[in-house]
Coordinates of C-alpha atoms in Angstrom, one line a residue:
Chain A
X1 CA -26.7 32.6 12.4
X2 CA -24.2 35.1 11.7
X3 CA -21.3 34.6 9.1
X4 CA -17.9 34.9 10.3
X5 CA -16.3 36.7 7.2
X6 CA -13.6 39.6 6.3
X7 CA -16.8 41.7 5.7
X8 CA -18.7 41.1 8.8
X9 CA -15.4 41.7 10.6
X10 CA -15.0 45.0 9.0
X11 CA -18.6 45.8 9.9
X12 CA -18.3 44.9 13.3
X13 CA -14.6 46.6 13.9
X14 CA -16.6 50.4 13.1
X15 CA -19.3 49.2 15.8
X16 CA -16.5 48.4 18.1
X17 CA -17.4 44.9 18.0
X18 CA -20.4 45.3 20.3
X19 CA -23.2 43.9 18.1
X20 CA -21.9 40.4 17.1
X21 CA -24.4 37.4 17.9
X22 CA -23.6 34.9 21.3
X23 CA -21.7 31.9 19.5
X24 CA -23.9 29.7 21.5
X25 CA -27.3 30.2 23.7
X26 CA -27.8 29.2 27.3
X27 CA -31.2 27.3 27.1
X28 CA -33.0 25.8 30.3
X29 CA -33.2 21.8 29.2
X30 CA -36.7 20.0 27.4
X31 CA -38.8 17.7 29.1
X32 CA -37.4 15.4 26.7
X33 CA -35.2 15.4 23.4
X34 CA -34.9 12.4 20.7
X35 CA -31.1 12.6 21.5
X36 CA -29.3 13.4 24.8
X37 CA -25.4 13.6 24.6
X38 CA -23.9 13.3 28.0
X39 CA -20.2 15.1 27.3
X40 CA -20.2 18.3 25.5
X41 CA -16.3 18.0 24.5
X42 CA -15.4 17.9 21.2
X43 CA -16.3 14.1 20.6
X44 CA -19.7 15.0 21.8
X45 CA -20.2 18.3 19.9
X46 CA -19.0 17.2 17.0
X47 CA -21.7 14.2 17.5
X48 CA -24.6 16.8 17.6
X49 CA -23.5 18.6 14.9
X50 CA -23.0 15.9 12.5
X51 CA -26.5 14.4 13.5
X52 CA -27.9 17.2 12.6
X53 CA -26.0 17.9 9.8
X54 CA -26.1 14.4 8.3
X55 CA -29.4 12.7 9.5
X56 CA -31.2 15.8 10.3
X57 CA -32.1 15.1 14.2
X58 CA -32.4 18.2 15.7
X59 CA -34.4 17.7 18.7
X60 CA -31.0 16.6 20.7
X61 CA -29.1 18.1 24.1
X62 CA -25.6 18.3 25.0
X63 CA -25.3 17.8 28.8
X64 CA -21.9 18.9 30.3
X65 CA -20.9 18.5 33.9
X66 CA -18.9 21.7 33.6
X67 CA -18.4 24.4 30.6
X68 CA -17.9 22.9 27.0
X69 CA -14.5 22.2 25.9
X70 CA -13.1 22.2 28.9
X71 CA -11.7 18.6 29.3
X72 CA -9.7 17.0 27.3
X73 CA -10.5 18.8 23.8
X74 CA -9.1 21.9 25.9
X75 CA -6.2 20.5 26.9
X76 CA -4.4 18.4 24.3
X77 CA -1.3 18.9 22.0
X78 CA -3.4 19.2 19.1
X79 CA -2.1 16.9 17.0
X80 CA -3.8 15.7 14.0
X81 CA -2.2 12.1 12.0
X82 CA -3.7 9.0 10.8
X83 CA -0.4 7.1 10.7
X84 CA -1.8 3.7 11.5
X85 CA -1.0 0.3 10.5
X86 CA -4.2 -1.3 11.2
X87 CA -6.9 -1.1 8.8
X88 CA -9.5 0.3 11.2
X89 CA -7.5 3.0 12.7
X90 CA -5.9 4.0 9.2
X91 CA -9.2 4.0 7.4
X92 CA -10.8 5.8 10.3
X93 CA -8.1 8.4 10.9
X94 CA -7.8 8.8 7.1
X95 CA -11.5 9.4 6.5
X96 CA -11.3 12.2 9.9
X97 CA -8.0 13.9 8.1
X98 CA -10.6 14.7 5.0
X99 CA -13.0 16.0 7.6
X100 CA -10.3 18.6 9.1
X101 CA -8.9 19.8 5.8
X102 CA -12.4 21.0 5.3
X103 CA -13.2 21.8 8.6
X104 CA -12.5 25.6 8.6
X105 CA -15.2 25.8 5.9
X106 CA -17.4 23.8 6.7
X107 CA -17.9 25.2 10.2
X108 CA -17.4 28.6 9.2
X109 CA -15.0 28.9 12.4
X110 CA -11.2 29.1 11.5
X111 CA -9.5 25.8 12.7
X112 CA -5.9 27.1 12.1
X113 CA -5.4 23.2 10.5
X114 CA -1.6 23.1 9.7
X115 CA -0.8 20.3 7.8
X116 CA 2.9 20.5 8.8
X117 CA 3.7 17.1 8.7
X118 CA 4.5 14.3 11.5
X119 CA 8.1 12.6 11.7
X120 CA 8.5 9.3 13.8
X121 CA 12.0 9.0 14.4
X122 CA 13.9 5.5 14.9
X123 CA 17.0 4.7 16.7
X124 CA 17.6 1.3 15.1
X125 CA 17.4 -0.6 12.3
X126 CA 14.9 -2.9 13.4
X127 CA 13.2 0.0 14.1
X128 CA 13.4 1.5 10.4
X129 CA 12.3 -2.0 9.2
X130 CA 9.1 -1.4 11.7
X131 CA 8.2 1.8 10.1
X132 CA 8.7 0.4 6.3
X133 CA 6.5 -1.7 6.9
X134 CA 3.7 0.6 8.6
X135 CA 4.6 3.4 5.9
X136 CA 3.7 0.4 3.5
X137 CA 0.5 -0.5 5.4
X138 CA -0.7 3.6 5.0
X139 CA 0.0 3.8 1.8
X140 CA -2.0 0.8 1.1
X141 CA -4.8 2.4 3.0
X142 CA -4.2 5.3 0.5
X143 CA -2.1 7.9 3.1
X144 CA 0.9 9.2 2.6
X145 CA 4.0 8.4 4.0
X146 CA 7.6 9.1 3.2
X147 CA 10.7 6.6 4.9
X148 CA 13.1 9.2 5.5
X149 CA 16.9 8.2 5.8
X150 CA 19.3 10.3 8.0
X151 CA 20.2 12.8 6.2
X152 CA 17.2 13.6 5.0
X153 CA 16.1 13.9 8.6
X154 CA 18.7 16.0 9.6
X155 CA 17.7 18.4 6.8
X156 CA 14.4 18.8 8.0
X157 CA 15.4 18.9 11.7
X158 CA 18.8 20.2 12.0
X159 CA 18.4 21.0 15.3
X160 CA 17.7 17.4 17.0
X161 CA 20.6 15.2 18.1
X162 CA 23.4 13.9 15.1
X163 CA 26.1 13.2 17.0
X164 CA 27.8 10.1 16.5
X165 CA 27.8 9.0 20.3
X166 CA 24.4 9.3 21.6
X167 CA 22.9 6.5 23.5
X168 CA 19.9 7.0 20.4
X169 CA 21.4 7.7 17.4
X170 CA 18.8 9.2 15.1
X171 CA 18.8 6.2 12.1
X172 CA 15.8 8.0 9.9
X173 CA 12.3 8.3 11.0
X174 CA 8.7 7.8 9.2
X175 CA 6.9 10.3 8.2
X176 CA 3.1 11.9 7.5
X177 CA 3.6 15.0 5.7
X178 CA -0.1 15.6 5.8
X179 CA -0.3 14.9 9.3
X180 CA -0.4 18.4 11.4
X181 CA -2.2 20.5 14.1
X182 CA -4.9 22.7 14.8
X183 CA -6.6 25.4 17.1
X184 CA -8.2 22.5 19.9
X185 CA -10.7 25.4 21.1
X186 CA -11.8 26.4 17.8
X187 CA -12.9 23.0 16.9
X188 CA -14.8 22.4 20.1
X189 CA -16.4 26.2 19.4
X190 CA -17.0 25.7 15.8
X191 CA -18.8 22.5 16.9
X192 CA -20.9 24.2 19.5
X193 CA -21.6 27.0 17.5
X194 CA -23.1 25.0 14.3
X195 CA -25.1 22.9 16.4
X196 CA -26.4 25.2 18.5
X197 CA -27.5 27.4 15.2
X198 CA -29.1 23.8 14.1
X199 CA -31.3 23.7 16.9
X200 CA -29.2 21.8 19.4
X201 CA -29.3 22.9 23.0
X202 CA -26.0 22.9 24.8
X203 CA -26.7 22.8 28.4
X204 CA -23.7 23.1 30.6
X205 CA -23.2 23.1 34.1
X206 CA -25.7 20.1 34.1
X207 CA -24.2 17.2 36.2
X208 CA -25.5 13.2 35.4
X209 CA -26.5 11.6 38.6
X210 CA -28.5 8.6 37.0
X211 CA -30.1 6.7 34.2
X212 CA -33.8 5.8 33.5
X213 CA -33.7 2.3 32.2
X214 CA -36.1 0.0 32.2
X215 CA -37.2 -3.5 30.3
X216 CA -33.4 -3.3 28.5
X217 CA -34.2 0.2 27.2
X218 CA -33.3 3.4 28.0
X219 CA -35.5 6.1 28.8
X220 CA -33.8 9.4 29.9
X221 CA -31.6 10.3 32.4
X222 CA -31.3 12.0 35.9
X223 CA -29.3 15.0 36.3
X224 CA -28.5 17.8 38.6
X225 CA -30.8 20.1 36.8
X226 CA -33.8 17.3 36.8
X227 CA -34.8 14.5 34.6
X228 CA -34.6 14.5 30.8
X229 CA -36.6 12.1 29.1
X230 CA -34.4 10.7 25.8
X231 CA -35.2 8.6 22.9
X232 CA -31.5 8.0 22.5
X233 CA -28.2 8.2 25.0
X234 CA -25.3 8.7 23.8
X235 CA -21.9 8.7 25.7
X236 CA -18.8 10.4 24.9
X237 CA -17.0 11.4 28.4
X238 CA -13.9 10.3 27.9
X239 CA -11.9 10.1 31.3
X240 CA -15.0 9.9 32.9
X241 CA -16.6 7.0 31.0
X242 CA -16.3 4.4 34.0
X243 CA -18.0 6.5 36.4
X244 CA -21.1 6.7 34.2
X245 CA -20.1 2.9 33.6
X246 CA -20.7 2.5 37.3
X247 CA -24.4 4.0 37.3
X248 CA -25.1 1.6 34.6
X249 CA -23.6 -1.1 36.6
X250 CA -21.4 -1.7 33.2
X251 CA -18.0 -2.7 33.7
X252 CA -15.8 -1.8 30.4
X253 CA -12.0 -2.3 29.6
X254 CA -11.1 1.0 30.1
X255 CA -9.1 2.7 32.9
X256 CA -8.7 6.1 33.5
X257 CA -5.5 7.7 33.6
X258 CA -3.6 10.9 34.0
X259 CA -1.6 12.7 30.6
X260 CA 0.6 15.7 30.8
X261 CA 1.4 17.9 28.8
X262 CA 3.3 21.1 28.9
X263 CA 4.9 24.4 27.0
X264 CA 7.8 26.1 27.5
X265 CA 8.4 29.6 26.9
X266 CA 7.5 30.9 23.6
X267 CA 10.4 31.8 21.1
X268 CA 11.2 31.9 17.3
X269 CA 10.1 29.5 14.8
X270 CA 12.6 26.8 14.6
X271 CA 10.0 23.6 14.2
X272 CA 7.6 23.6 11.6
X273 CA 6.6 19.6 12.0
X274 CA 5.5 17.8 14.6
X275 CA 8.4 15.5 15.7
X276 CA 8.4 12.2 17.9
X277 CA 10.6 10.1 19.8
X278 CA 11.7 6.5 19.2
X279 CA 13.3 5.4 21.8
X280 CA 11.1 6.5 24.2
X281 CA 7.3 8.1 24.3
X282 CA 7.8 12.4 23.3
X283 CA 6.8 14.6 21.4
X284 CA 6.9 17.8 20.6
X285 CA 5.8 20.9 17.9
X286 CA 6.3 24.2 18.2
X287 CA 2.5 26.7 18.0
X288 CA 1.9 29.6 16.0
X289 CA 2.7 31.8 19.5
X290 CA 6.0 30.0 19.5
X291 CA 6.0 28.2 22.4
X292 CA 7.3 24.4 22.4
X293 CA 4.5 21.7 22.8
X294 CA 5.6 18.9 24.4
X295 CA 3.8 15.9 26.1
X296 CA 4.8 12.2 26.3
X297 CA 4.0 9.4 29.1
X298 CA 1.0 9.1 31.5
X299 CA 1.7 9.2 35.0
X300 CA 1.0 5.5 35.6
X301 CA -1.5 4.7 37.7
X302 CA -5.5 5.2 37.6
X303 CA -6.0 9.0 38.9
X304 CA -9.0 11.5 38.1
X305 CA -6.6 14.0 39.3
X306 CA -6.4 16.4 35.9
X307 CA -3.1 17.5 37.5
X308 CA 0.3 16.1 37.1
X309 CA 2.9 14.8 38.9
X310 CA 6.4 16.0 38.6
X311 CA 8.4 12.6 38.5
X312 CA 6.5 11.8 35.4
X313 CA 7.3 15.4 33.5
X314 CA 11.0 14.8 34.3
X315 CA 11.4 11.2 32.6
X316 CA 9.7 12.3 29.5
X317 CA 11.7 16.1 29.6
X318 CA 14.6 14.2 30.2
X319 CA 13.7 12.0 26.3
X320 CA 12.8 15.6 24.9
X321 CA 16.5 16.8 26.0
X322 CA 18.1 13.7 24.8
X323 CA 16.3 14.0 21.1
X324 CA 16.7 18.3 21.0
X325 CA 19.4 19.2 23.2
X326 CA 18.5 22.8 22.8
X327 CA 14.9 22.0 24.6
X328 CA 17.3 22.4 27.9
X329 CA 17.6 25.9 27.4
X330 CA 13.7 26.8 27.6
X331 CA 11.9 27.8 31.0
X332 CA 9.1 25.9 31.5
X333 CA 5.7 28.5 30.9
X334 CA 3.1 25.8 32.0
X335 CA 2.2 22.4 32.6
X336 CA -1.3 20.6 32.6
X337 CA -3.2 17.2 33.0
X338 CA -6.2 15.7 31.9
X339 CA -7.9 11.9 32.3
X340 CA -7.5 9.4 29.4
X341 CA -9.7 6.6 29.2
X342 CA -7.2 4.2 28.3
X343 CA -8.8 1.1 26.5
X344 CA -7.0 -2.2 27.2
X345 CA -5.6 -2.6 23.7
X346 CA -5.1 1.1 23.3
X347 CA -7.9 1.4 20.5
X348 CA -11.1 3.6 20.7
X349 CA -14.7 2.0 21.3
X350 CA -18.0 3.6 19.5
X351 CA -20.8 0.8 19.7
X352 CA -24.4 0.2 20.3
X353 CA -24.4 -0.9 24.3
X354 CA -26.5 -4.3 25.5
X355 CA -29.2 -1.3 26.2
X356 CA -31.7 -0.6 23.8
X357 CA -30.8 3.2 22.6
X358 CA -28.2 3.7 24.9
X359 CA -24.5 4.6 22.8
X360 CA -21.3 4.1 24.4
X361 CA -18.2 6.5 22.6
X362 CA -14.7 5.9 24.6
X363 CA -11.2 4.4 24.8
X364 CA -9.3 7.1 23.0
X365 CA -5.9 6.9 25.2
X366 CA -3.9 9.2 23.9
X367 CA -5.1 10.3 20.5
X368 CA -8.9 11.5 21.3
X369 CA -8.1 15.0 19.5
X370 CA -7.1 13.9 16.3
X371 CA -10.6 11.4 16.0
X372 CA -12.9 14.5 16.9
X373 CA -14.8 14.9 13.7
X374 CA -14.5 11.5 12.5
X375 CA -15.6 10.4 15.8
X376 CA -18.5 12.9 15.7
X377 CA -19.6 11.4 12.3
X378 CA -19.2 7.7 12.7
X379 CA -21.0 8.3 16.3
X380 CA -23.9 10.3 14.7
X381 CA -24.2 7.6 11.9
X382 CA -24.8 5.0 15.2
X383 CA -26.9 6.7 16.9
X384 CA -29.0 7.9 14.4
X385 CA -29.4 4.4 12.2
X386 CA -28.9 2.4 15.3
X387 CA -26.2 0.5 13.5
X388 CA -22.4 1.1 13.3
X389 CA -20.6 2.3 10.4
X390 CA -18.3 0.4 8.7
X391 CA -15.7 2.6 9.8
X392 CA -16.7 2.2 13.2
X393 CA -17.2 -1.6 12.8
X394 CA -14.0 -2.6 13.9
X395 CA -14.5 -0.2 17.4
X396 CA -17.3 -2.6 18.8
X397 CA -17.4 -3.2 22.3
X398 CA -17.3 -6.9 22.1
X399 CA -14.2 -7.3 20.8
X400 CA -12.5 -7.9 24.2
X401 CA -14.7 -10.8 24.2
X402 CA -14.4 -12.2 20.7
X403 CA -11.0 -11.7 20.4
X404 CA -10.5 -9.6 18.0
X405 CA -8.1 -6.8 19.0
X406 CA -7.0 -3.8 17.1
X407 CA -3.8 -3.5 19.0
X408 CA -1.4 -0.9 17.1
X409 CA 1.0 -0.6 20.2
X410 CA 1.6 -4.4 20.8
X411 CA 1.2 -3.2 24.2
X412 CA -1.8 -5.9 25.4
X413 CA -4.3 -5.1 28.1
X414 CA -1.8 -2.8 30.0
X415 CA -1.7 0.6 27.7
X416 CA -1.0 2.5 30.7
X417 CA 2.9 0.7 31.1
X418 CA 5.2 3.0 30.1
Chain B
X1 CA 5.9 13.1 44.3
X2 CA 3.7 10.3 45.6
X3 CA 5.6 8.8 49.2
X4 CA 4.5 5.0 49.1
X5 CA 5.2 3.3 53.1
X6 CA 6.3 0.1 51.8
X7 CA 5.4 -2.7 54.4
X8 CA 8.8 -3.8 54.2
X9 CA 11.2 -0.7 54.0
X10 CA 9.1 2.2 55.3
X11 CA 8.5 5.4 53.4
X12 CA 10.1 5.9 49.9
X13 CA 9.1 8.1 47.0
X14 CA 7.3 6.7 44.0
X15 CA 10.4 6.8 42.1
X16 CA 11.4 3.3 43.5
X17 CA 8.3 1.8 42.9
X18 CA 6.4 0.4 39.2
X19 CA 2.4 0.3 39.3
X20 CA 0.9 -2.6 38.9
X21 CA -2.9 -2.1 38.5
X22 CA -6.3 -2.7 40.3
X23 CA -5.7 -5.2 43.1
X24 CA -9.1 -6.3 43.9
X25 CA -8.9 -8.3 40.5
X26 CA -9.2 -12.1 41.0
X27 CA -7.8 -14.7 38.1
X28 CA -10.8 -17.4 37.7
X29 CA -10.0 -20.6 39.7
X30 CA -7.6 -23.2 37.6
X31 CA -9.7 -26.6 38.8
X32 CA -13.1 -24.7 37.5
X33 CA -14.7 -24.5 34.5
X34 CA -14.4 -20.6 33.2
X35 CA -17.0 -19.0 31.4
X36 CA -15.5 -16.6 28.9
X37 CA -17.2 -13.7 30.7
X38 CA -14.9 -14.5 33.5
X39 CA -12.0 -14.5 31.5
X40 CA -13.4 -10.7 30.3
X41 CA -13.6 -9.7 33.7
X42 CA -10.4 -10.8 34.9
X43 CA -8.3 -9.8 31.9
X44 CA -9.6 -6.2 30.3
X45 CA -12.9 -5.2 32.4
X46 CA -12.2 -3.0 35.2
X47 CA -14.0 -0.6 37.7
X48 CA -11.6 1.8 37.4
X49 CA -13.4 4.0 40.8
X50 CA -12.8 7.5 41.5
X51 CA -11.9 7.5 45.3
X52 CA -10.4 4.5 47.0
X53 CA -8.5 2.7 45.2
X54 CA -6.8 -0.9 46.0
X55 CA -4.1 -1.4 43.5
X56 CA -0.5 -3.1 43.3
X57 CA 3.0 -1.7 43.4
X58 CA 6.2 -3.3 43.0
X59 CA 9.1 -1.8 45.4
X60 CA 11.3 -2.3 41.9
X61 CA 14.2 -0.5 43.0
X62 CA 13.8 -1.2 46.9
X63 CA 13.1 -4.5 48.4
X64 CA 11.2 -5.9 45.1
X65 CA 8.1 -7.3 46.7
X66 CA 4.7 -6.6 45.3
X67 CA 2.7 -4.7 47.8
X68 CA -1.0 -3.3 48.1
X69 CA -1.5 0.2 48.3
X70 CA -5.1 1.7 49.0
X71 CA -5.1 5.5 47.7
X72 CA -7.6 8.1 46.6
X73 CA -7.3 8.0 42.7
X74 CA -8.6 11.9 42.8
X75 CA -6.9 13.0 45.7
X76 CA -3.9 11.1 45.4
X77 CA -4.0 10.7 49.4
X78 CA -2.6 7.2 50.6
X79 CA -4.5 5.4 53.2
X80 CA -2.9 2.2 53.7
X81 CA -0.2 -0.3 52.6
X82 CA -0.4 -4.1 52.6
X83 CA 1.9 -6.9 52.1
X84 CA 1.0 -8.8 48.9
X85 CA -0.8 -11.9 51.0
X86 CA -2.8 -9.6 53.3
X87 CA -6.2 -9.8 53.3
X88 CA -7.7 -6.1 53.1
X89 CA -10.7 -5.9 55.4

């Protein structure tokens, strides 16, 4: 494979850039492959590469309904944290967080990570008592995290609301200051581009219609460009987990919903952190073009749609303005959706299924960018020693059953309530 | 803007109404004995279809009855309405 380097840039720029290498091949799929993983997002090529990488299985596919990276890995807010108080989300996140700070390098492909920092603001006192106690609960887990009173707030974001009057006054907020953003397509092409230079053939435009399973095991799969015999399925499809669910005749605790996000019109720096919402579910950071990042809420009820609908956009505009009055002055530049499989205590689920060699990777809600690579790895470490890591322990499918919920939000079985 | 016929008040926007999930969920029988699968089923698992769709809204800020709406989760199209105690053929 070719290096990406000041040198070979140079090189190329004098050639008019005519000779560099495809980033990834086209291949016509195997007969069969030790690994097939349906969903060639960022979950799913970050699996690949990290099982060959890590465990050194080569022999594996990437099937994708449509071009890679163009779900939800292309259409996120890019935000990277592991500002959990639960054990398994902080020790996961925190263990992905190590992956992106050396992500650029180890994928050769510039991320753009910006560890800019994350602030949760809160409106109350309970509220700053909440965060206290889940800044206390990170830092046990060994990440950082700084309880940040008013003033010092308003020194990092000048610009939100101090005003004595407002309906949420800003009382301090919590904060990750390692916490940050990156380039979402780079990490989806960095992925593709290692594993495809490891031997791993990314075939896109290759639709599953079925599953060969039989005596409990699984045996390949059936797809629109024939049938691929597999050792091991793995499935990471996010928003469209239940309708593979369905061919299994598997019915999980996940719904899929619809998340909006949206920019305005770019203009000059005057956010470097990401910045949340207390009173209310917003967001918002500001990219490297300049343009305001915002997102919040999902739209509420079950849709496939990948397309918002404006009621929804309004609400959680309407809790940007209210933070950052000067957010009322933008023009809107665009506005996009994608499908979040919402799990039903709002945590991810990467487990072995009830069928032998067949992988089940889903749940992420709102926060499926941030997981990529530690995703990628704990998923890889699953497949590949059919057992779950310890950091993915906690993400078992059986939970539901047992009992034993991981649920950060308080929000029970109905994430999707706003 | 999603227009909802509620079987009571006629057409309103979505705005008035709060979703209230997949309606062809059924809670276990209270005189039975309930396997925990059952309680899986009825609490977290769910089908969660692309295409028609049976799920509950309440008319929140309208008459405040729960009422059954059958739409294309993909589409967004809206077939039919039903009041809560209909039986959907």
């Amino acid at each position: 494979m070719q290096k990406y380097s000041i040198f070979n840039l140079v090189k190329n720029a004098f050639l008019n850039h005519e000779n560099w290498d495809l980033a990834w091949k086209d291949p016509t799929p195997k007969e069969e492959y030790d690994v097939v993983i349906i969903g060639g997002g960022g979950h799913g090529l970050a699996t690949a590469y990290y099982l060959a990488k890590e465990h050194n299985i080569t022999n594996v596919a990437i099937i994708e309904k449509g071009w890679i990276g163009g779900g939800n890995v292309g259409r996120n807010t890019t935000i990277i944290r592991s500002n959990y108080m639960h054990d398994e989300n902080g020790l996961f996140s925190e263990f992905g967080m190590d992956l992106w700070r050396k992500m650029s390098q180890d994928l050769n492909y510039n991320v753009m990570f910006s560890p800019r920092g994350i602030i949760n603001l809160a409106h109350s006192d309970a509220q700053m008592n909440a965060y206290a106690r889940r800044g206390n609960s990170m830092r046990l887990n060994g990440i950082d995290a700084v309880l940040l009173n008013r003033e010092q707030v308003k020194e990092i974001i000048p610009m939100a609301d101090f005003s004595e009057n407002v309906r949420f006054p800003i009382f301090g907020g919590l904060m990750q200051p390692s916490a940050g953003t990156a380039r979402h397509d780079a990490v989806a092409w960095g992925y593709a581009r290692q594993a495809d230079s490891m031997g791993v053939d990314i075939i896109q435009n290759c639709e599953v219609i079925g599953f060969d399973v039989s005596a409990g095991k699984i045996n390949g799969i059936r797809t629109s460009r024939g049938n691929i015999k597999a050792k091991k399925v793995g499935i990471c499809v996010a928003g469209s987990t239940n309708i593979l669910a369905e061919k299994l005749n598997m019915t999980l605790p996940i719904e899929t919903h619809l998340l909006q996000a949206c920019v305005s019109e770019p203009v000059k720096p005057v956010l470097d952190n990401v910045v949340t919402f207390g009173a209310g579910h917003f967001y918002v950071s500001q990219s490297d073009k300049g343009e305001m990042v915002m997102g919040g809420d999902l739209d509420g009820y079950n849709s496939y749609a990948q397309r918002g609908n404006l009621p929804t956009l309004q609400h959680v505009l309407t809790e940007g303005i209210a933070m950052m009055p000067f957010l009322s002055k933008l023009k809107m530049l665009r506005t996009w959706g994608g499908i979040m499989d919402m799990s039903m205590d709002g945590s991810p689920i990467i487990d072995k299924t009830h069928i032998d060699g067949l992988y089940l990777n889903c749940g992420w809600c709102y926060g499926g960018f941030k997981a990529t690579p530690a995703s990628g790895w704990t998923f890889a470490h699953t497949i590949a020693q059919d057992r779950v890591h310890e950091l993915n322990a906690g993400y078992s499918l059986n939970r539901f059953n047992t009992g034993h919920l991981i649920d950060e939000k308080g929000l029970g079985t109905k994430t999707w309530i706003s | 803007m999603l227009y909802i016929n509620c079987p009571h008040c006629g057409m309103r926007s979505q705005n008035e109404f709060s979703y209230g999930g997949d309606a062809s969920v059924k809670r276990p029988e209270l005189n039975k004995e309930v396997s925990d699968q059952e309680w899986d089923n009825f609490v977290y698992n769910r089908k969660s279809l692309r295409g028609k769709h049976l799920e509950l809204w309440q008319h929140i800020s309208g008459c405040r009855q729960w009422i059954k709406v059958e739409r294309d989760t993909a589409t967004h199209e809206i077939f039919r309405t039903f009041k809560a105690d209909e039986e959907v053929a």
